[in-house]
mmCIF file of C-alpha atoms in Angstrom:
data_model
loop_
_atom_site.group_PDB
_atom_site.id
_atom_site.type_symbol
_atom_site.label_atom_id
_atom_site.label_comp_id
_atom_site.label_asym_id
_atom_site.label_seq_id
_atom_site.Cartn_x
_atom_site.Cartn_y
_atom_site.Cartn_z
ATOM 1 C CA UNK A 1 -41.996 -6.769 -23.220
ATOM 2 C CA UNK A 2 -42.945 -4.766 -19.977
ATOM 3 C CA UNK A 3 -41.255 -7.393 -17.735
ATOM 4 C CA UNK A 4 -38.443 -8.623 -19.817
ATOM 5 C CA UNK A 5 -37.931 -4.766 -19.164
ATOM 6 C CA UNK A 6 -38.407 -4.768 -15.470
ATOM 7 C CA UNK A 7 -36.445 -7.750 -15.795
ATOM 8 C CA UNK A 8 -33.503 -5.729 -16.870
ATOM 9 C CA UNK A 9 -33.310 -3.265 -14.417
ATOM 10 C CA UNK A 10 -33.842 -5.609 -11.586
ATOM 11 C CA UNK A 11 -30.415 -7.052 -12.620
ATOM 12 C CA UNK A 12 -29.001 -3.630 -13.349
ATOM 13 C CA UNK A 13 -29.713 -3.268 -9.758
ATOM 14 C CA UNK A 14 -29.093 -6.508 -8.939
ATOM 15 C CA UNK A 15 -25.286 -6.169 -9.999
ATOM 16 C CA UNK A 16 -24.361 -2.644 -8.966
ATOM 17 C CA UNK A 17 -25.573 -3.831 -5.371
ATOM 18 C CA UNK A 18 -22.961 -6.827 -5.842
ATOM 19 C CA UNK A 19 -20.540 -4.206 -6.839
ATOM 20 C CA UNK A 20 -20.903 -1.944 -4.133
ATOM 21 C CA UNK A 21 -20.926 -5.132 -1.387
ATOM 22 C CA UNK A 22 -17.730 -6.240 -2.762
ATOM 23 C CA UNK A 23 -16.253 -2.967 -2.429
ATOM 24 C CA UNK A 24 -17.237 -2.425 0.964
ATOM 25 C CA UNK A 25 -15.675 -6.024 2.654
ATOM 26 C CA UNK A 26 -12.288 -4.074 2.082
ATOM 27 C CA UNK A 27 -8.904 -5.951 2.158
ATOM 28 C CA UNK A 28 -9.474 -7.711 4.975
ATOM 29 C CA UNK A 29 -6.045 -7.885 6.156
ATOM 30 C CA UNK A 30 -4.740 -10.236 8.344
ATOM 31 C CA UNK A 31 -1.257 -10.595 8.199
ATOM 32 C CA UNK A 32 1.150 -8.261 5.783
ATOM 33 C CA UNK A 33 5.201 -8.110 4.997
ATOM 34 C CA UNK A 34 5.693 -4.212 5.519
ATOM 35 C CA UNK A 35 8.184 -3.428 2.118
ATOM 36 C CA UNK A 36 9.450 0.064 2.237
ATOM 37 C CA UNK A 37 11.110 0.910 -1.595
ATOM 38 C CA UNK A 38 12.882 4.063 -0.751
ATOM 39 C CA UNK A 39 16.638 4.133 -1.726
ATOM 40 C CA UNK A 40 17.809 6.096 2.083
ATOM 41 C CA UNK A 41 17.894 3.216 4.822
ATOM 42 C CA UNK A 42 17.052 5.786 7.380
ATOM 43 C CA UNK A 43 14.172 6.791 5.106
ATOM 44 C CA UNK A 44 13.228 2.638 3.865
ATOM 45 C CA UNK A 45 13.773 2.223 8.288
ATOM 46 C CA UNK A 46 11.044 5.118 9.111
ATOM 47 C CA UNK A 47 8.469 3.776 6.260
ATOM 48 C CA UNK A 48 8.765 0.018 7.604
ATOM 49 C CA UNK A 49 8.335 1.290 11.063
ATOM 50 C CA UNK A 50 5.741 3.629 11.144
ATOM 51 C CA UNK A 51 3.547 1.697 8.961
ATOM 52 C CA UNK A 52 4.015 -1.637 10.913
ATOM 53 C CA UNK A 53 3.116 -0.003 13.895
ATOM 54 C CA UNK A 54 -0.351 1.658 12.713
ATOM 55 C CA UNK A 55 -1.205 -1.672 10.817
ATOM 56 C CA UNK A 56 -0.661 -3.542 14.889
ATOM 57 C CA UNK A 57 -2.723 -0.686 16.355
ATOM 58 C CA UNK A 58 -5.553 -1.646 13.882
ATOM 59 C CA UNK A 59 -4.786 -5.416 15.076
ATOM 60 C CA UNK A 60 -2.833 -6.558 12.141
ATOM 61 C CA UNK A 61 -0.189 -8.655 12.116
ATOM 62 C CA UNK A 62 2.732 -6.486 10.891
ATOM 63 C CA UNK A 63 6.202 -7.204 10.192
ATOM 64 C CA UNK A 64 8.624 -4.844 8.449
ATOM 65 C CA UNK A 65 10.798 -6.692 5.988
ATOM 66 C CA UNK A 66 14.376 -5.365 7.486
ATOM 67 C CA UNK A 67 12.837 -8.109 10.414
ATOM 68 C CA UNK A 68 13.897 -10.595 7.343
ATOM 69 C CA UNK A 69 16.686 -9.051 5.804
ATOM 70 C CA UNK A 70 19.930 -6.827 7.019
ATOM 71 C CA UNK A 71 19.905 -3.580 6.970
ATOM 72 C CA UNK A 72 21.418 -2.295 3.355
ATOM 73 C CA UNK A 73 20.204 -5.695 1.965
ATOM 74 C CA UNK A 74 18.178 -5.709 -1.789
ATOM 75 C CA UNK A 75 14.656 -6.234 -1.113
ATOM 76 C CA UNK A 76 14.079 -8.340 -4.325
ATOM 77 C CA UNK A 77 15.905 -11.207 -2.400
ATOM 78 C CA UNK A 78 11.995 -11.469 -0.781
ATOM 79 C CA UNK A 79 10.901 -12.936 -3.999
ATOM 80 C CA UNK A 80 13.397 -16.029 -3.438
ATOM 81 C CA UNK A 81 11.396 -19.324 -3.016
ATOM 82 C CA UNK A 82 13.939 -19.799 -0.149
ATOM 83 C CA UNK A 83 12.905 -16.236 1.526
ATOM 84 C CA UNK A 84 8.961 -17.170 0.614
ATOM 85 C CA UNK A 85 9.123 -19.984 2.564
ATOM 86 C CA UNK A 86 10.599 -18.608 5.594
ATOM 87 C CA UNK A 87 7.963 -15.873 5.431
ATOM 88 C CA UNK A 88 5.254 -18.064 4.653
ATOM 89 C CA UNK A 89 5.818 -20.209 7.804
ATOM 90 C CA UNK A 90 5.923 -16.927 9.877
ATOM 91 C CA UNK A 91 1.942 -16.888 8.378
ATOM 92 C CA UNK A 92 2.265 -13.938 6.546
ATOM 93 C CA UNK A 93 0.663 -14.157 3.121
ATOM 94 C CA UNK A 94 0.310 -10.866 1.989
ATOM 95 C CA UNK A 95 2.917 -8.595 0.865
ATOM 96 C CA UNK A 96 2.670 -4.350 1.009
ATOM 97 C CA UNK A 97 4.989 -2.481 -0.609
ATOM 98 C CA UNK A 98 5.222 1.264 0.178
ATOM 99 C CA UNK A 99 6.935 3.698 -2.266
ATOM 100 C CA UNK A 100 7.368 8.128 -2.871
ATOM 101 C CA UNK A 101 5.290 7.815 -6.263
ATOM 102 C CA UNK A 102 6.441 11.917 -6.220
ATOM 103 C CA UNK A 103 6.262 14.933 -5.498
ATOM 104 C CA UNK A 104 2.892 16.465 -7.281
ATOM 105 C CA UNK A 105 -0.497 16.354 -5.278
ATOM 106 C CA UNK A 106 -2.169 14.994 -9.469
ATOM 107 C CA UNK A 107 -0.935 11.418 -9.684
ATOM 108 C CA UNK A 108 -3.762 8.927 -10.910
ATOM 109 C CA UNK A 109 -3.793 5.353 -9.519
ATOM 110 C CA UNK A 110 -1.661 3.232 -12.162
ATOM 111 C CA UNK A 111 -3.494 1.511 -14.592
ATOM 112 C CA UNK A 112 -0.585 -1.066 -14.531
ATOM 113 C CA UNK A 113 -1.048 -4.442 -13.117
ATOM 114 C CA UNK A 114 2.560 -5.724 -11.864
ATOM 115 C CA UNK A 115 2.974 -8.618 -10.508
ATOM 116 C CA UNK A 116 5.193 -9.281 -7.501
ATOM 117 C CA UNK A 117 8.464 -9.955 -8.678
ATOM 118 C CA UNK A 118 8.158 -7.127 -11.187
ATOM 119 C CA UNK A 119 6.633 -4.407 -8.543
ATOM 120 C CA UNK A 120 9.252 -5.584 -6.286
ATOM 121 C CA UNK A 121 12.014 -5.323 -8.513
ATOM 122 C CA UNK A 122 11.272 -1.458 -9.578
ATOM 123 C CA UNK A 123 13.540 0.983 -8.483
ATOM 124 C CA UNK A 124 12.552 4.458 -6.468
ATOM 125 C CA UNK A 125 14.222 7.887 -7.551
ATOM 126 C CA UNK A 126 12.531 9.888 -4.610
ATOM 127 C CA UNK A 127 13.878 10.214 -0.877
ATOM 128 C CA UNK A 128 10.872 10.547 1.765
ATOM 129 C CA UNK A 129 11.512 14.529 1.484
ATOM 130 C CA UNK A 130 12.895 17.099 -0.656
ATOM 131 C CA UNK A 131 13.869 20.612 0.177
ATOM 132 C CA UNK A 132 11.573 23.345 -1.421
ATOM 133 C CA UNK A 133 8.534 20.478 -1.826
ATOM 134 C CA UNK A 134 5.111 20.853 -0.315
ATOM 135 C CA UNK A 135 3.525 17.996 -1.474
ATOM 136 C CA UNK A 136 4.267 14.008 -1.166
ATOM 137 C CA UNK A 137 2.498 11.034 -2.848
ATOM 138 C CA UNK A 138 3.117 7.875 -1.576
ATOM 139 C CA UNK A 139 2.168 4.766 -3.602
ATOM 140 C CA UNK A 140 0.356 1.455 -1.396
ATOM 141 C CA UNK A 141 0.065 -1.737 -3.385
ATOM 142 C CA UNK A 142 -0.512 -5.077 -1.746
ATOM 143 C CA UNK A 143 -0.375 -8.522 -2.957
ATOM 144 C CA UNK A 144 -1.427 -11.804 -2.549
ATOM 145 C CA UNK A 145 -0.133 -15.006 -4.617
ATOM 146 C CA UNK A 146 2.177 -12.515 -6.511
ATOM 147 C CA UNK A 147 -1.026 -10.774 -7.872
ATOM 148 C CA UNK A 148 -1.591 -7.278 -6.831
ATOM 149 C CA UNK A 149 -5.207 -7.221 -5.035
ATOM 150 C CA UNK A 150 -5.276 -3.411 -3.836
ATOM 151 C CA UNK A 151 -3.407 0.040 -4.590
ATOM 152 C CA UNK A 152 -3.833 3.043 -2.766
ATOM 153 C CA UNK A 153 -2.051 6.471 -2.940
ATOM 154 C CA UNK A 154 -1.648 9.035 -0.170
ATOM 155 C CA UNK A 155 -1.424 12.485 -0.826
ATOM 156 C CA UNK A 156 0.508 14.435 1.952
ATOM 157 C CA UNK A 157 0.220 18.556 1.314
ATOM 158 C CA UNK A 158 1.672 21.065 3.492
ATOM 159 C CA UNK A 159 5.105 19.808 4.423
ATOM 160 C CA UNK A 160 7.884 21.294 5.634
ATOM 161 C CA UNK A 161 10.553 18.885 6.725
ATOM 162 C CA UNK A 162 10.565 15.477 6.604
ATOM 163 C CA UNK A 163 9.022 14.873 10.432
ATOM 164 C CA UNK A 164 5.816 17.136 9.437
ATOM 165 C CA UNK A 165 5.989 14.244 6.205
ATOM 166 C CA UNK A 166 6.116 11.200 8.754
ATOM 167 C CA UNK A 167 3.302 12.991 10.978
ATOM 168 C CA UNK A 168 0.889 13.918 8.028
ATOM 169 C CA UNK A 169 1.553 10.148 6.702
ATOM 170 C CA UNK A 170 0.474 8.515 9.940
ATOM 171 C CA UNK A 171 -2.621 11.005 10.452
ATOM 172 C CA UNK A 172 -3.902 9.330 6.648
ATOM 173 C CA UNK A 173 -2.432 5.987 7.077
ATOM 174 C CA UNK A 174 -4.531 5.671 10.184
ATOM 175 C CA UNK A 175 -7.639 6.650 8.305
ATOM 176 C CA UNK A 176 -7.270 4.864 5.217
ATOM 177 C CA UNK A 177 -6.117 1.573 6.740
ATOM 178 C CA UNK A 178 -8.998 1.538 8.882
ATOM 179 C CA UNK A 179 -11.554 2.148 6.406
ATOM 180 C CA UNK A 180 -9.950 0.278 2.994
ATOM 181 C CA UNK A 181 -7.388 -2.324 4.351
ATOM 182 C CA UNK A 182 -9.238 -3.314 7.333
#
């Protein structure tokens, strides 16, 4: 009884150990499709940009998807087989979309498990600022084979305008994609 007890907790440990290893490899992203779902083009042109550009610093290979389509242009045409393919043989295989998930600094990761023609095909109702807001949330999810392998929100407090939003972004963008994406 004593060791089918020790037993136990050796694979109590055992698995949590597992757990926490798994956790800590991170995304390990290679290569990513930069997808900004914000309804301005100025506003969808700044998210695509600036996180491109941090994701190359960290030595990612980052493209923004308005390298793929025009400018004004749906992005659910990415989920084409035709527009797959072309992306696909530019070796990216990993797509991040980038949303405003609000304006509130209490938004909870989503419990909902999209897939990538459905997360792709959601609309946005927020611009990348508001007058009279002090708070943005911006919502991270990436996939792989159209399954959604990591989400991530970003809480930016204490804005003013929608440059002091952009700044604060890149200050935690920088952070988080080196520690969780990296």
């Amino acid at each position: 009884m004593k060791n089918a007890l020790y037993l136990f907790f050796a694979l109590i440990v055992l698995s949590a150990l597992n757990i926490t290893l798994a956790q800590s490899k991170g995304l390990q992203l290679k290569n990513v499709l930069v997808i900004g779902q914000l309804d301005k083009p100025e506003d969808r042109y700044s998210m695509e940009i600036n996180v491109t550009e941090i994701l190359t610093e960290l030595g990612v290979k980052a493209i923004p998807s308005l390298n793929m389509l025009k400018l004004g242009t749906d992005a659910s045409l990415i989920a084409t087989d035709s527009m797959k393919q072309l992306i696909s043989a530019k070796g990216i295989d990993t797509y991040l979309l980038v949303s405003v998930r609000g304006y509130d600094k209490i938004f909870k990761a989503t419990t909902l498990n999209d897939d990538f023609n459905t997360a792709l095909g959601a609309g946005n109702l927020f611009p990348l600022y508001r007058d009279e807001i002090v708070s943005v949330s911006f919502e991270f999810k990436f996939f792989r084979n159209g399954a959604m392998v990591q989400y991530d929100i970003i809480k930016c407090g204490n804005v003013s305008n929608r440059d002091a939003v952009i700044k604060k972004l890149r200050k935690q963008l920088r952070k988080i994609a080196a520690k969780n994406w990296k």
